[in-house]
Each structure stands twice: as C-alpha cells, then as structure tokens.
Amino acid sequence: MIGGWLRRLDVRRTTTILLFLLIFGLAVRVPLDTDTWWHLRSGRVMLEEGRILQTDLFSHTRYGSRWINHSWLSQIILTWLFERFGHAGLGVWVCTMVTATFVLIYLQMAGDPYSRAFVLVLAAATSAAIWTPRPQLFSFLLTGVVTYLLHLFKRRGVNRLWLLPPLFVLWVNLHAGYALGFMVLAAFVAGEVFDLLLARWLPPQGRLVGWRGLGWVVGMAVLSALLLVVNPNTTRMWTYYLDTVRIQSLRTYIQEWRSPDFHLLFLHPFIWLLLATLGTMGLSGRRVDGTDLALVALFVYATLLAVRNVGPFTLVAAPALSRHLTPILDRFGWTARLRRPQRTSPLRVGLHLVLLLAVAAVVGVRAFTVFRPATVERAIQVNFPAEAVDWILEHRPAGEMFNPYNWGGYLVWSLWPDYRVFVDGRTDLYGDAFLEAYRKVTAARPEAEEILERHHINLILIESDSPLITYLSCTGRWKEVYRDEMAVVLVRR
C-alpha cells in the first residue's frame, strides 16, 4: 500500500503535503497565553476533585459566586495534555488543531493544488493571531466541521447533517463559540433562500439544496439549539454568548474584542484576503453563489466588530475565493496546462520524497527548539512577573492582593491557593461595574484608594511603569518592597 502511494507521488501530491507541513510549522510557537493559565488551574482542580467547577475559587473579589464555566471540558483536555507532556503537549495540540481545520477547508475548495495552496497560506496567515493554547481553538476547528458538512450537503449531495446535533452538544461543553456554528447555519439558509428566490430570473451557478433540503438544515439547526441544554449550565447557555457580547468592558479594554486596528501589521493579511475575495468575485464572470455571499458578508461584519472573529472569517472566505479564482485562471489557460499528465519515475519520486523528509525534519527541529522547557521558561520570564511571584512566595506578605488584568491568569496558576487574585481573564464573572472600578485603580484616579480599601487590599503587584505606583507613594500609606524591570510589589504600611 505504501509502495503504491509512493509511486503516485507527483508534483501535485507533493505540493499538497508540503502545504500542510508548512501550516503545521507556522503554528509552531511558544504555547503561552494570558488566559491559558487559569484554564489549566481550573482543569487541575476538576481532575483532582472529580467535579465540574461552577463557582469561583480563584479571586477574593468574586469568591463563591456562580461562574458559568463554559469551557470545562476543554480545560480538562488541556490540563491532561499539560500534565503528561508539558508545554510541548499544548504546542503540538495547537499545531494539530490548526492543521486539521485547514485540511477541512482545503477539501471545500475548488481549483488545482497550487492555487488552493496559495489561498490557504493566505488564509492561514490571516488567522494566525488566534492560534493560542485556549479553548477558542476548539471553536475554530468545529466551525470548519460545520462548513464542511454543509459543503457536502450542498455541493456533493451527501447528507451528513444528522451529525450536527451531537456536534453542538460536544461544542457547548468545550467552548461558548458554538454561536459561530449557528452563524454559519443562518448564513447558509439565508444564502440558499436568496438563490432559490432569484433562480426564476437568474440561473444559479452551482447546485441548490432546494426547499426540502433547507428544511433539513433548519430542522437540524433547531434540534441542535434545543440540545444546547445538555451541559452543566443547562438553559443559561442559550443566551450566554449574547450576555458576554453585551459586556462593554470587553470592547473597551480587551484587544481581541475591539474592532481591528489596521495599523497593526498582523491584521494586514485580513485586508489582503478580503480584497482578493471581493476582486475575484468581481472578475470571475460567475454569479456569486448566495451562500458564499452571505457567509463572507456576515463574517466580514463580525470581524470588523471584533478581531477575534478573523479566524472564522478565513474559513468561509478561502473556499469562496478559490471558487472564483478558478475561472480566472481558466481564461489564461493555467488550469489546462496543469491538467496535463504528470510524469513520474523512480528518480522523481525519490526527489519528492527527499524534499518532504527534509521539510518535515526542519519542522520537527523547529518544534523541538520552540517547545523545549528552556525556551518556554525564557518566554515566561519575558511575558509574566515570574521573579516577583517568586519573591511573594518566599516572603509571604499578608493581605488580599491587587493585580493587573493581564497577569491574573498567571497569578491564578502560580499563587493560588496561597493568594487569590483581584481580577483575571474571566470577564463575564466580574462584569462591567467591577471592571470599571478596576480601570479607575490602574489609571490612578482619585477613587483608587477608596476602591482598594473597600476590597481590603494590603498587597499590590503591578507593572513597574504603572502610574498607580507614583499615586500611592504620594499617599504615604504604601511601601515599595520589591522591584524589577517588569513588576513592583507594594504593601500597605
């Protein structure tokens, strides 16, 4: 079997394999994120205690409050990987999730392997910002699964829609991003209705699912929505995503929930992918399929509202772009030339195999270098207040702690249960009013001291360039006991 596969190893197949090796290699990065830490701590507590966390244990400001822990299953999976394989396990998980997602998108694309590879690399570069070891990656993959099931139904006539209800039951226990799946379903239905209504005047460019097929999609979507209650939070998950989106502080202070700042270089691939998609739709000479139009429009809109939606946008834009790029290439004779039979010989197969092994070796060496403990530890020292945490654990200053939002997850991992945090990345737990009070403290507003006293703060761990340090030093009630280039520790006199 392997020998037969090797004999068919031509340029096209080699290009496809190289594409996914490249995507896997692009996803190799130090597996750190500010929120990963509290997810790991939550998973460890659940594994040790044999129960699902539904109340807060990690903060002194919300201790004992109800916590909608929508990512409980993801936390257990990530913690299991971390406990057995360390940060390397998390890193390989990220690479695998990303690569698997783009395999699903590749299967939905049109055209030759070379144009597909070009489009997919652009899509990968666009979505790379969200490739972090967080439950969000499960939503990235499952969004790709939903689009693939709809692709099979519409373009291949293969009905696997019965997989949607169990898929959403799994999804709602992995991450609250299940809303992305319903966005895909809604856009698909809207696009197909548009095409069916327009069909009497303009013939469709592709296969239509018909009204009966739309009934299948709507029925499975409704059943999937009803089954969202199969989770520890039951009916709360019907509206949880909307409740989260309505938190004003998310859009005000957290970059991934803000509208894109296109002065940032990492967001430029989004512009390129969007312009390429719109340009090919206009130049291909084909009428835009209603489903492609609805999906691209909806996720462009969502991305312009929040950067975190750039990943799902790439999953719907890449297939649409490929379907309109193909007729453009056909007009220039590109596709006809590529359809010519590929000559194979033992020498050519050997060269292809050597190339694949060489690239795989480079990716493997890169992964080994990036995931090794020394590299991860250096990254922790650069991005988190590791030395200040060591000082706190050694000297044990008494009292409740105030800390920056972005360090909260790391402090949950490194200081709990000895110290509970003031705030961390669970924005929905804290709410707008609390986060506005937190902002007043970090901005050294006149109310800062009163807010600190209200929460019985006796210990402050803050960035070394924070204006709060100067403000509190002027009050005479705080003493600086530790300082390094990253962090300062203050205690109340």
Coordinates of C-alpha atoms in Angstrom, one line a residue:
M1 CA 0.0 0.0 0.0
I2 CA 2.8 2.4 0.9
G3 CA 4.7 1.4 -2.2
G4 CA 1.7 2.2 -4.4
W5 CA 1.3 5.6 -2.7
L6 CA 4.9 6.4 -3.3
R7 CA 4.7 5.6 -7.0
R8 CA 1.9 8.2 -7.3
L9 CA 3.9 10.9 -5.5
D10 CA 3.9 13.5 -8.2
V11 CA 4.3 17.3 -8.1
R12 CA 0.6 17.9 -7.2
R13 CA 0.6 15.5 -4.2
T14 CA 4.0 16.7 -3.1
T15 CA 2.7 20.3 -3.1
T16 CA -0.4 19.4 -1.0
I17 CA 1.7 17.6 1.6
L18 CA 4.2 20.5 1.7
L19 CA 1.3 22.9 2.2
F20 CA 0.1 21.2 5.4
L21 CA 3.7 20.7 6.7
L22 CA 4.1 24.5 6.2
I23 CA 0.8 25.2 8.1
F24 CA 1.9 22.9 10.9
G25 CA 5.3 24.7 11.0
L26 CA 3.6 28.1 11.0
A27 CA 1.6 27.1 14.1
V28 CA 4.8 26.1 16.0
R29 CA 5.1 28.8 18.6
V30 CA 5.7 29.0 22.3
P31 CA 2.4 27.8 23.8
L32 CA 1.7 30.7 26.1
D33 CA -1.4 33.0 26.5
T34 CA -2.6 35.1 29.4
D35 CA -5.8 33.0 29.7
T36 CA -4.2 29.6 29.3
W37 CA -3.0 29.7 32.9
W38 CA -6.4 29.9 34.6
H39 CA -7.8 27.3 32.2
L40 CA -5.0 24.9 33.3
R41 CA -5.6 25.7 37.0
S42 CA -9.4 25.1 36.5
G43 CA -8.7 21.8 34.8
R44 CA -6.3 20.7 37.5
V45 CA -8.8 21.4 40.3
M46 CA -11.5 19.5 38.4
L47 CA -9.3 16.5 37.8
E48 CA -8.2 16.4 41.4
E49 CA -11.6 16.9 43.0
G50 CA -13.6 15.0 40.4
R51 CA -16.2 17.7 39.9
I52 CA -17.1 20.5 37.4
L53 CA -16.2 24.0 38.7
Q54 CA -19.3 26.2 38.8
T55 CA -18.4 28.7 41.5
D56 CA -15.4 30.9 41.7
L57 CA -12.4 29.7 43.8
F58 CA -9.6 31.9 42.4
S59 CA -10.5 35.5 43.2
H60 CA -11.2 37.2 46.5
T61 CA -13.5 39.7 44.8
R62 CA -15.9 37.1 43.5
Y63 CA -15.1 34.1 45.7
G64 CA -18.0 31.7 45.9
S65 CA -20.0 33.4 43.2
R66 CA -21.7 31.5 40.4
W67 CA -19.4 31.0 37.5
I68 CA -20.6 29.9 34.0
N69 CA -17.6 27.7 33.3
H70 CA -18.5 27.1 29.6
S71 CA -15.1 25.7 28.8
W72 CA -14.9 23.0 31.5
L73 CA -14.3 20.1 29.1
S74 CA -11.6 22.0 27.1
Q75 CA -9.9 22.7 30.4
I76 CA -9.8 19.1 31.4
I77 CA -8.4 18.1 28.0
L78 CA -5.7 20.8 28.0
T79 CA -4.7 20.0 31.6
W80 CA -4.5 16.3 30.8
L81 CA -2.1 17.2 27.9
F82 CA -0.1 19.5 30.1
E83 CA 0.2 17.1 33.0
R84 CA 1.6 14.4 30.7
F85 CA 3.5 16.3 28.1
G86 CA 4.1 19.7 29.5
H87 CA 4.1 22.8 27.3
A88 CA 5.2 20.6 24.3
G89 CA 1.8 18.8 24.6
L90 CA 0.0 22.1 24.4
G91 CA 2.1 23.3 21.5
V92 CA 1.6 20.1 19.4
W93 CA -2.2 20.3 20.2
V94 CA -2.3 23.8 18.7
C95 CA -0.4 22.7 15.6
T96 CA -2.7 19.7 15.2
M97 CA -5.9 21.7 15.6
V98 CA -4.8 24.3 13.1
T99 CA -3.7 21.8 10.5
A100 CA -6.9 19.7 10.9
T101 CA -9.0 22.8 10.4
F102 CA -7.3 23.8 7.2
V103 CA -7.5 20.2 5.9
L104 CA -11.3 20.6 6.2
I105 CA -11.2 23.9 4.4
Y106 CA -8.9 22.5 1.6
L107 CA -11.5 19.8 0.9
Q108 CA -14.1 22.5 0.3
M109 CA -12.0 24.5 -2.1
A110 CA -12.0 24.4 -5.9
G111 CA -9.1 24.6 -8.3
D112 CA -5.7 22.9 -8.7
P113 CA -3.4 22.2 -5.8
Y114 CA -1.2 25.2 -6.5
S115 CA -4.0 27.8 -6.4
R116 CA -5.5 26.1 -3.4
A117 CA -2.2 26.2 -1.6
F118 CA -1.8 30.0 -2.4
V119 CA -5.2 30.8 -1.0
L120 CA -4.8 28.5 2.1
V121 CA -1.5 30.0 3.0
L122 CA -3.0 33.5 2.8
A123 CA -5.9 32.3 5.0
A124 CA -3.5 30.7 7.5
A125 CA -1.5 34.0 7.8
T126 CA -4.8 35.8 8.3
S127 CA -6.0 33.6 11.2
A128 CA -2.6 33.1 12.8
A129 CA -3.3 35.6 15.6
I130 CA -5.8 33.3 17.2
W131 CA -3.5 30.2 17.3
T132 CA -3.0 30.0 21.0
P133 CA -3.5 27.2 23.6
R134 CA -7.0 28.2 24.5
P135 CA -10.5 26.5 24.2
Q136 CA -11.1 29.0 21.4
L137 CA -9.2 26.7 19.1
F138 CA -11.9 24.0 19.5
S139 CA -14.4 26.5 18.1
F140 CA -12.1 27.2 15.2
L141 CA -12.0 23.5 14.3
L142 CA -15.7 22.9 14.9
T143 CA -16.6 25.9 12.7
G144 CA -14.6 24.2 10.0
V145 CA -16.5 21.0 10.6
V146 CA -19.9 22.7 10.2
T147 CA -18.8 24.4 7.0
Y148 CA -17.6 21.0 5.7
L149 CA -20.9 19.3 6.5
L150 CA -22.8 22.0 4.7
H151 CA -20.4 21.7 1.7
L152 CA -21.0 18.0 1.5
F153 CA -24.8 18.6 1.6
K154 CA -24.8 21.4 -1.0
R155 CA -22.0 20.6 -3.4
R156 CA -21.7 16.8 -3.1
G157 CA -25.2 15.8 -2.4
V158 CA -24.1 13.9 0.7
N159 CA -26.3 14.3 3.7
R160 CA -24.4 14.2 7.0
L161 CA -26.5 16.9 8.7
W162 CA -27.5 14.4 11.4
L163 CA -24.0 14.9 12.8
L164 CA -24.9 18.5 13.7
P165 CA -26.9 17.9 17.0
P166 CA -24.2 15.7 18.7
L167 CA -21.6 18.1 17.3
F168 CA -23.2 21.0 19.1
V169 CA -23.7 19.0 22.3
L170 CA -19.9 18.5 22.3
W171 CA -19.3 22.1 21.3
V172 CA -21.4 23.7 24.1
N173 CA -19.3 21.8 26.6
L174 CA -16.0 22.7 25.0
H175 CA -16.4 26.5 24.4
A176 CA -19.1 29.2 24.1
G177 CA -18.0 29.7 20.5
Y178 CA -20.8 27.4 19.4
A179 CA -22.6 30.6 18.4
L180 CA -20.2 30.6 15.4
G181 CA -21.8 27.4 14.2
F182 CA -25.2 28.9 14.3
M183 CA -24.0 31.9 12.4
V184 CA -22.7 29.6 9.7
L185 CA -26.1 27.8 9.6
A186 CA -28.1 31.1 9.5
A187 CA -25.9 32.5 6.7
F188 CA -26.2 29.2 4.7
V189 CA -30.0 29.3 5.0
A190 CA -30.2 33.0 4.1
G191 CA -27.9 32.4 1.0
E192 CA -29.9 29.4 -0.2
V193 CA -33.2 31.2 0.2
F194 CA -31.8 34.1 -1.8
D195 CA -30.6 31.8 -4.6
L196 CA -34.0 30.0 -4.7
L197 CA -35.9 33.2 -5.0
L198 CA -33.5 34.5 -7.6
A199 CA -33.4 31.3 -9.7
R200 CA -36.5 32.2 -11.7
W201 CA -34.7 35.2 -13.2
L202 CA -31.0 34.2 -13.0
P203 CA -29.9 30.6 -13.3
P204 CA -27.7 29.5 -10.3
Q205 CA -24.0 28.9 -10.8
G206 CA -24.0 25.8 -8.6
R207 CA -26.2 23.2 -7.1
L208 CA -29.1 24.4 -5.0
V209 CA -30.3 22.3 -2.0
G210 CA -33.9 23.2 -2.6
W211 CA -36.7 23.9 -0.2
R212 CA -36.8 20.3 1.1
G213 CA -33.0 20.5 1.7
L214 CA -33.4 23.8 3.5
G215 CA -36.0 22.1 5.8
W216 CA -33.3 19.5 6.7
V217 CA -30.8 22.3 7.6
V218 CA -33.4 24.3 9.6
G219 CA -34.6 21.2 11.4
M220 CA -31.1 20.1 12.4
A221 CA -30.3 23.6 13.5
V222 CA -33.4 23.8 15.7
L223 CA -32.7 20.4 17.2
S224 CA -29.1 21.5 17.9
A225 CA -30.2 24.7 19.6
L226 CA -32.6 22.7 21.8
L227 CA -29.8 20.3 22.8
L228 CA -27.6 23.1 24.0
V229 CA -29.1 22.5 27.4
V230 CA -27.0 19.2 27.6
N231 CA -24.3 20.9 29.7
P232 CA -23.7 21.7 33.4
N233 CA -25.2 25.2 32.9
T234 CA -28.3 23.9 31.1
T235 CA -30.5 26.7 29.7
R236 CA -28.0 29.5 30.6
M237 CA -26.1 28.5 27.5
W238 CA -28.9 29.6 25.2
T239 CA -28.2 33.2 26.0
Y240 CA -24.7 33.1 27.4
Y241 CA -22.9 34.2 24.2
L242 CA -25.2 37.3 24.0
D243 CA -24.7 38.1 27.6
T244 CA -20.9 38.1 27.1
V245 CA -21.0 40.2 23.9
R246 CA -23.0 42.9 25.8
I247 CA -20.2 43.4 28.3
Q248 CA -19.0 46.9 27.4
S249 CA -15.6 46.4 29.1
L250 CA -14.7 43.7 26.6
R251 CA -15.0 46.1 23.7
T252 CA -13.3 48.9 25.5
Y253 CA -10.2 47.3 27.1
I254 CA -9.6 43.9 25.5
Q255 CA -7.9 43.9 22.1
E256 CA -9.4 40.8 20.7
W257 CA -12.9 42.1 21.3
R258 CA -12.2 45.5 19.7
S259 CA -12.6 46.5 16.1
P260 CA -9.4 45.9 14.1
D261 CA -6.6 48.4 14.2
F262 CA -5.3 48.1 10.7
H263 CA -2.1 50.0 11.7
L264 CA -1.1 46.7 13.3
L265 CA 0.9 44.6 10.7
F266 CA -0.6 41.2 11.8
L267 CA -4.0 42.4 10.6
H268 CA -2.9 43.3 7.1
P269 CA -3.5 39.7 5.8
F270 CA -7.1 40.2 6.6
I271 CA -7.2 43.1 4.2
W272 CA -5.4 41.1 1.5
L273 CA -7.8 38.1 1.9
L274 CA -10.8 40.4 1.8
L275 CA -9.7 42.3 -1.2
A276 CA -8.7 39.1 -3.0
T277 CA -12.1 37.6 -2.3
L278 CA -14.0 40.7 -3.5
G279 CA -11.7 41.1 -6.5
T280 CA -12.1 37.5 -7.8
M281 CA -15.8 37.6 -7.2
G282 CA -16.0 40.7 -9.5
L283 CA -13.6 39.4 -12.2
S284 CA -14.5 35.7 -12.4
G285 CA -17.5 36.3 -14.7
R286 CA -19.6 34.0 -12.5
R287 CA -22.6 35.0 -10.5
V288 CA -21.8 34.9 -6.8
D289 CA -23.4 32.0 -5.0
G290 CA -25.8 33.2 -2.4
T291 CA -24.3 31.1 0.3
D292 CA -20.8 32.3 -0.3
L293 CA -22.1 35.9 -0.4
A294 CA -24.0 35.5 2.9
L295 CA -21.1 33.7 4.7
V296 CA -18.4 36.2 3.6
A297 CA -20.6 39.2 4.3
L298 CA -21.6 38.0 7.8
F299 CA -18.1 37.2 8.9
V300 CA -16.6 40.3 7.5
Y301 CA -19.2 42.2 9.5
A302 CA -18.3 40.2 12.6
T303 CA -14.6 40.7 12.1
L304 CA -15.0 44.5 11.8
L305 CA -16.7 44.4 15.1
A306 CA -14.2 42.2 16.9
V307 CA -10.7 41.0 15.9
R308 CA -11.4 37.5 17.4
N309 CA -13.7 36.7 14.5
V310 CA -10.9 37.0 11.9
G311 CA -10.3 33.2 12.3
P312 CA -13.8 32.1 11.3
F313 CA -13.8 34.7 8.5
T314 CA -10.8 32.9 6.9
L315 CA -12.7 29.6 7.0
V316 CA -15.6 30.9 4.8
A317 CA -13.5 33.3 2.7
A318 CA -10.9 30.7 1.4
P319 CA -13.4 28.4 -0.3
A320 CA -15.3 31.3 -1.8
L321 CA -12.1 32.8 -3.1
S322 CA -11.0 29.6 -4.7
R323 CA -14.3 29.0 -6.5
H324 CA -13.9 32.4 -8.2
L325 CA -10.2 32.3 -8.7
T326 CA -10.5 29.0 -10.8
P327 CA -12.4 30.5 -13.8
I328 CA -10.0 33.4 -13.9
L329 CA -7.1 31.0 -14.2
D330 CA -9.0 29.0 -16.8
R331 CA -9.2 32.1 -19.0
F332 CA -5.4 32.3 -19.1
G333 CA -5.0 28.6 -19.8
W334 CA -3.4 27.9 -16.4
T335 CA -5.7 25.1 -15.4
A336 CA -5.4 23.3 -18.8
R337 CA -1.7 23.2 -18.5
L338 CA -1.9 21.8 -15.0
R339 CA -4.2 19.0 -16.1
R340 CA -1.6 17.5 -18.3
P341 CA -0.5 14.1 -17.1
Q342 CA 2.4 14.3 -14.6
R343 CA 5.4 12.2 -15.5
T344 CA 6.7 10.0 -12.7
S345 CA 9.8 8.0 -12.4
P346 CA 11.7 6.4 -9.5
L347 CA 14.1 9.4 -9.6
R348 CA 11.3 12.0 -9.5
V349 CA 9.6 10.1 -6.7
G350 CA 12.8 9.9 -4.8
L351 CA 13.4 13.6 -5.1
H352 CA 9.9 14.4 -4.0
L353 CA 10.3 12.1 -1.0
V354 CA 13.7 13.6 0.0
L355 CA 12.1 17.1 -0.2
L356 CA 9.2 16.0 2.0
L357 CA 11.5 14.4 4.5
A358 CA 13.8 17.5 4.6
V359 CA 10.9 19.9 5.2
A360 CA 9.4 17.5 7.9
A361 CA 12.8 17.4 9.6
V362 CA 13.0 21.3 9.6
V363 CA 9.5 21.5 11.1
G364 CA 10.5 18.9 13.7
V365 CA 13.7 20.7 14.7
R366 CA 11.8 23.9 14.9
A367 CA 9.1 22.3 17.1
F368 CA 11.8 20.7 19.4
T369 CA 13.6 24.0 19.8
V370 CA 10.4 26.1 20.5
F371 CA 8.7 23.6 22.8
R372 CA 11.7 22.6 24.9
P373 CA 11.4 23.7 28.6
A374 CA 14.3 26.2 28.5
T375 CA 12.6 28.1 25.6
V376 CA 9.3 28.2 27.3
E377 CA 10.8 29.3 30.6
R378 CA 12.6 32.2 29.0
A379 CA 9.3 33.3 27.4
I380 CA 7.6 33.1 30.8
Q381 CA 10.3 35.3 32.3
V382 CA 9.8 37.9 29.4
N383 CA 6.0 38.0 29.5
F384 CA 5.0 37.3 33.1
P385 CA 6.1 38.6 36.5
A386 CA 7.8 35.3 37.4
E387 CA 10.5 36.8 39.6
A388 CA 8.0 39.0 41.5
V389 CA 5.9 35.9 42.1
D390 CA 9.0 34.0 43.5
W391 CA 9.6 36.9 45.9
I392 CA 6.0 36.9 47.1
L393 CA 6.1 33.1 47.7
E394 CA 9.3 33.5 49.6
H395 CA 8.4 36.5 51.8
R396 CA 4.6 35.8 52.1
P397 CA 3.3 39.4 52.6
A398 CA -0.1 39.3 54.2
G399 CA -3.4 40.5 52.9
E400 CA -5.6 40.5 49.8
M401 CA -3.9 41.2 46.5
F402 CA -4.5 43.7 43.7
N403 CA -3.1 42.7 40.3
P404 CA -3.3 43.7 36.6
Y405 CA -6.0 42.0 34.5
N406 CA -3.5 40.5 32.0
W407 CA -1.5 38.9 34.8
G408 CA -4.5 37.4 36.6
G409 CA -4.4 34.1 34.8
Y410 CA -0.7 33.6 35.5
L411 CA -1.2 34.5 39.2
V412 CA -4.1 32.0 39.5
W413 CA -1.7 29.4 38.2
S414 CA 1.4 30.4 40.3
L415 CA 0.0 31.8 43.5
W416 CA -3.3 30.0 44.2
P417 CA -4.4 28.9 46.8
D418 CA -2.0 30.9 48.9
Y419 CA -3.3 34.1 47.3
R420 CA -6.4 34.8 45.4
V421 CA -6.4 37.4 42.6
F422 CA -8.3 40.7 42.3
V423 CA -9.2 40.1 38.6
D424 CA -8.3 37.8 35.8
G425 CA -9.5 37.0 32.2
R426 CA -12.9 35.7 33.2
T427 CA -14.6 39.0 32.2
D428 CA -18.1 37.6 32.4
L429 CA -17.6 36.7 36.0
Y430 CA -16.6 40.2 37.0
G431 CA -19.0 42.4 35.0
D432 CA -18.9 46.0 33.7
A433 CA -19.2 47.8 37.1
F434 CA -16.3 45.9 38.7
L435 CA -14.1 46.2 35.7
E436 CA -14.7 50.0 35.5
A437 CA -13.6 50.2 39.2
Y438 CA -10.5 48.2 38.3
R439 CA -9.7 50.6 35.5
K440 CA -10.0 53.6 37.9
V441 CA -7.4 52.0 40.1
T442 CA -4.9 51.2 37.4
A443 CA -5.4 54.7 36.0
A444 CA -4.7 56.2 39.5
R445 CA -8.0 58.0 39.6
P446 CA -8.9 59.8 42.9
E447 CA -11.2 56.9 43.8
A448 CA -8.4 54.4 43.6
E449 CA -7.5 54.4 47.3
E450 CA -11.2 54.1 48.4
I451 CA -11.6 51.1 46.0
L452 CA -8.5 49.4 47.4
E453 CA -9.8 49.9 51.0
R454 CA -13.2 48.6 50.1
H455 CA -11.7 45.3 48.9
H456 CA -9.3 45.1 51.9
I457 CA -6.2 45.3 49.6
N458 CA -2.9 45.1 51.5
L459 CA -0.7 43.8 48.7
I460 CA -0.3 45.2 45.2
L461 CA 1.6 43.5 42.3
I462 CA 1.6 46.0 39.4
E463 CA 3.6 46.8 36.3
S464 CA 6.8 48.7 37.0
D465 CA 5.7 51.7 34.8
S466 CA 2.2 51.9 36.2
P467 CA 1.0 55.4 37.3
L468 CA -0.5 53.8 40.4
I469 CA 2.9 53.4 41.9
T470 CA 3.5 57.2 41.9
Y471 CA 0.0 57.9 43.1
L472 CA 0.2 55.5 46.1
S473 CA 3.7 56.6 47.1
C474 CA 2.3 60.1 47.5
T475 CA -0.3 59.0 50.0
G476 CA 2.3 57.8 52.5
R477 CA 0.3 54.7 53.2
W478 CA 2.1 52.2 50.9
K479 CA 5.7 50.9 50.9
E480 CA 7.5 49.5 47.9
V481 CA 9.1 46.2 48.9
Y482 CA 10.2 44.7 45.6
R483 CA 11.0 46.0 42.1
D484 CA 12.4 44.6 38.9
E485 CA 12.2 45.7 35.3
M486 CA 8.7 44.2 34.9
A487 CA 6.9 44.4 38.2
V488 CA 6.7 46.2 41.6
V489 CA 5.3 44.9 44.8
L490 CA 3.7 47.3 47.3
V491 CA 2.4 46.6 50.8
R492 CA 0.2 48.8 53.0
R493 CA 2.1 50.4 55.9

